[in-house]
């Protein structure tokens, strides 16, 4: 007798390929197999109520991703064949790619690891499959970004050692510590931090500037990997919202825990975006929009609507969102000032905005730019014209939580540095804001362990192995840059005197003069 095998419907097939793959363990108790999904206090009563946000089986996933990969690599190939690197608006644009490759791409890799860990830790099969897929997405993002940007590495400086720099360079400890904070939390906090607070609430403020920025500035290679990641990002955003709703619906006791995480990760994410604010207002030769405009559109308007929606679960706007809004006309200026102080020790070139760029800044920031920031840049430009390009040779105090130099100002006074402190076990710790102080005070035992770059330099931990700092004429800055794999004045320092600029003029025949304001 012959039988025709029954073809499964899409829904049944999907169920078989996801939830059908899980089982109750019998050799070991489930609590021993999944030891990390209880200690955070989150109560899940019924994992079956989890709505799979992706509705993708693994075989369909590989097929989709394979198609996207083929298109992406064809375009990267064409970009390289056609010397696409010379079509960018201005060689200063490359510095945004340096920032991206050393500050963001390693976070994609960290996300790959983080989601693999979260997936392993959650006992709900639907959530595990979603985490597993996102984990593979993130690995792909890291790889496609490295592959795309590696082409620029043949022509421009500062792109040669992104992961090494990510783990060491002073300001890259800001993104690094952000992600490691999430990865070293429990699985529910990790997924709330990254999937919800970052990918759902704040992601537009990261990807829009970099991808639209690439498009505006003629970098079609970066635009393409951005597009290729977009459909993944929309899945990630769905996961972010689903996971938070699911946790909130499972038990009323989960609400205050989630609110605390939303507060914490909003502030950490917002502080991390300082780098993006600076990139939008100062580093993109052709601007997309100002940080202030982006904040108004993507946070005040869209974020406001989202939190109105979440009010029925008992979730309110993240704490200190009003401080972030007060800072919207200052954030990028304060950040670029830090980089103009310490650009000699960064893996990017820095510069004073050109006269037409200052005009744009005055128009976009009528209340703050001319009054508070223009004079500083004009002074820097004057120093440069006199051949005395100024950099700061002392090291700044860092915020113990966000690890950014203490250069932010009081919410109600943009002329006064904001300074907070807490004492823990007899030791004083410093913070840039009430937001960062609150986070520390909530888990001091975690944040006292922070690897603060400035402390580490002063303790002698940031010199190449075998360095003897007691020898006559020892130059600590030179040793630190060696440890970072940064060549001073080449990978770092003033753009106008950089080899990237000189090479660009030589290769393209363009004359970039006059540059200094
Ligand atoms: Fe990603
Ligand atoms: Zn801080």
Tab-separated table of N, CA and C in Angstrom, residues 170 278 282-283 332-346 348-353 376-377 379-381 384 389-393 493-495:
chain	number	residue	atom	x	y	z
A	170	UNK	N	40.621	54.975	24.691
A	170	UNK	CA	39.873	55.622	25.778
A	170	UNK	C	38.388	55.820	25.488
A	278	UNK	N	27.537	63.945	17.838
A	278	UNK	CA	28.732	64.645	17.370
A	278	UNK	C	29.008	64.352	15.900
A	282	UNK	N	28.967	67.448	13.339
A	282	UNK	CA	30.327	67.918	13.060
A	282	UNK	C	31.102	67.084	12.051
A	283	UNK	N	30.829	65.779	11.979
A	283	UNK	CA	31.723	64.932	11.192
A	283	UNK	C	31.231	64.640	9.780
A	332	UNK	N	26.055	67.624	21.060
A	332	UNK	CA	27.053	67.413	20.011
A	332	UNK	C	28.229	68.374	20.174
A	333	UNK	N	27.952	69.600	20.623
A	333	UNK	CA	29.012	70.612	20.746
A	333	UNK	C	29.960	70.254	21.886
A	334	UNK	N	29.367	69.789	22.986
A	334	UNK	CA	30.203	69.403	24.125
A	334	UNK	C	31.072	68.204	23.745
A	335	UNK	N	30.510	67.306	22.942
A	335	UNK	CA	31.256	66.105	22.548
A	335	UNK	C	32.399	66.443	21.586
A	336	UNK	N	32.122	67.289	20.593
A	336	UNK	CA	33.190	67.606	19.623
A	336	UNK	C	34.294	68.421	20.309
A	337	UNK	N	33.918	69.139	21.361
A	337	UNK	CA	34.941	69.847	22.135
A	337	UNK	C	35.864	68.835	22.830
A	338	UNK	N	35.307	67.749	23.334
A	338	UNK	CA	36.148	66.712	23.952
A	338	UNK	C	37.137	66.180	22.912
A	339	UNK	N	36.643	65.922	21.702
A	339	UNK	CA	37.515	65.363	20.665
A	339	UNK	C	38.516	66.390	20.153
A	340	UNK	N	38.188	67.668	20.241
A	340	UNK	CA	39.179	68.663	19.874
A	340	UNK	C	40.207	68.863	20.980
A	341	UNK	N	39.896	68.410	22.179
A	341	UNK	CA	40.889	68.379	23.257
A	341	UNK	C	41.806	67.170	23.131
A	342	UNK	N	41.210	66.025	22.767
A	342	UNK	CA	41.945	64.755	22.837
A	342	UNK	C	42.082	64.042	21.491
A	343	UNK	N	41.883	64.787	20.419
A	343	UNK	CA	41.975	64.193	19.075
A	343	UNK	C	43.356	63.646	18.756
A	344	UNK	N	44.377	64.110	19.477
A	344	UNK	CA	45.728	63.586	19.231
A	344	UNK	C	45.871	62.163	19.748
A	345	UNK	N	44.891	61.709	20.538
A	345	UNK	CA	44.965	60.362	21.102
A	345	UNK	C	43.817	59.478	20.628
A	346	UNK	N	43.103	59.909	19.587
A	346	UNK	CA	41.976	59.110	19.084
A	346	UNK	C	42.353	58.462	17.752
A	348	UNK	N	40.739	58.831	15.092
A	348	UNK	CA	40.149	59.627	14.013
A	348	UNK	C	40.901	60.944	13.935
A	349	UNK	N	40.782	61.613	12.800
A	349	UNK	CA	41.272	62.986	12.699
A	349	UNK	C	40.150	63.915	13.136
A	350	UNK	N	40.553	65.056	13.685
A	350	UNK	CA	39.559	66.037	14.128
A	350	UNK	C	39.847	67.373	13.453
A	351	UNK	N	38.916	68.286	13.517
A	351	UNK	CA	39.087	69.585	12.871
A	351	UNK	C	38.118	70.578	13.493
A	352	UNK	N	38.415	71.839	13.229
A	352	UNK	CA	37.512	72.907	13.632
A	352	UNK	C	36.531	73.093	12.473
A	353	UNK	N	35.240	73.260	12.751
A	353	UNK	CA	34.303	73.410	11.638
A	353	UNK	C	34.670	74.584	10.735
A	376	UNK	N	34.854	79.277	21.189
A	376	UNK	CA	35.862	78.252	21.462
A	376	UNK	C	36.487	77.751	20.149
A	377	UNK	N	35.634	77.496	19.147
A	377	UNK	CA	36.158	76.993	17.871
A	377	UNK	C	36.970	78.064	17.162
A	379	UNK	N	38.731	80.347	18.573
A	379	UNK	CA	40.033	80.393	19.255
A	379	UNK	C	40.916	79.250	18.770
A	380	UNK	N	40.340	78.046	18.682
A	380	UNK	CA	41.112	76.888	18.208
A	380	UNK	C	41.629	77.115	16.790
A	381	UNK	N	40.765	77.694	15.941
A	381	UNK	CA	41.160	77.947	14.555
A	381	UNK	C	42.312	78.947	14.496
A	384	UNK	N	45.488	77.325	15.401
A	384	UNK	CA	45.957	76.491	14.303
A	384	UNK	C	46.634	77.346	13.226
A	389	UNK	N	48.475	74.345	16.784
A	389	UNK	CA	47.287	73.500	16.952
A	389	UNK	C	47.305	72.948	18.375
A	390	UNK	N	46.262	73.214	19.109
A	390	UNK	CA	46.247	72.927	20.543
A	390	UNK	C	45.581	71.587	20.850
A	391	UNK	N	46.247	70.781	21.665
A	391	UNK	CA	45.617	69.591	22.243
A	391	UNK	C	45.905	69.570	23.731
A	392	UNK	N	45.067	68.869	24.447
A	392	UNK	CA	45.141	68.855	25.906
A	392	UNK	C	46.017	67.697	26.370
A	393	UNK	N	47.073	67.998	27.098
A	393	UNK	CA	47.972	66.923	27.513
A	393	UNK	C	47.756	66.398	28.929
A	493	UNK	N	44.924	63.086	15.448
A	493	UNK	CA	45.331	64.485	15.328
A	493	UNK	C	44.528	65.295	14.323
A	494	UNK	N	45.072	66.462	14.029
A	494	UNK	CA	44.391	67.439	13.175
A	494	UNK	C	44.268	66.922	11.731
A	495	UNK	N	43.073	67.033	11.182
A	495	UNK	CA	42.844	66.587	9.808
A	495	UNK	C	43.672	67.381	8.801
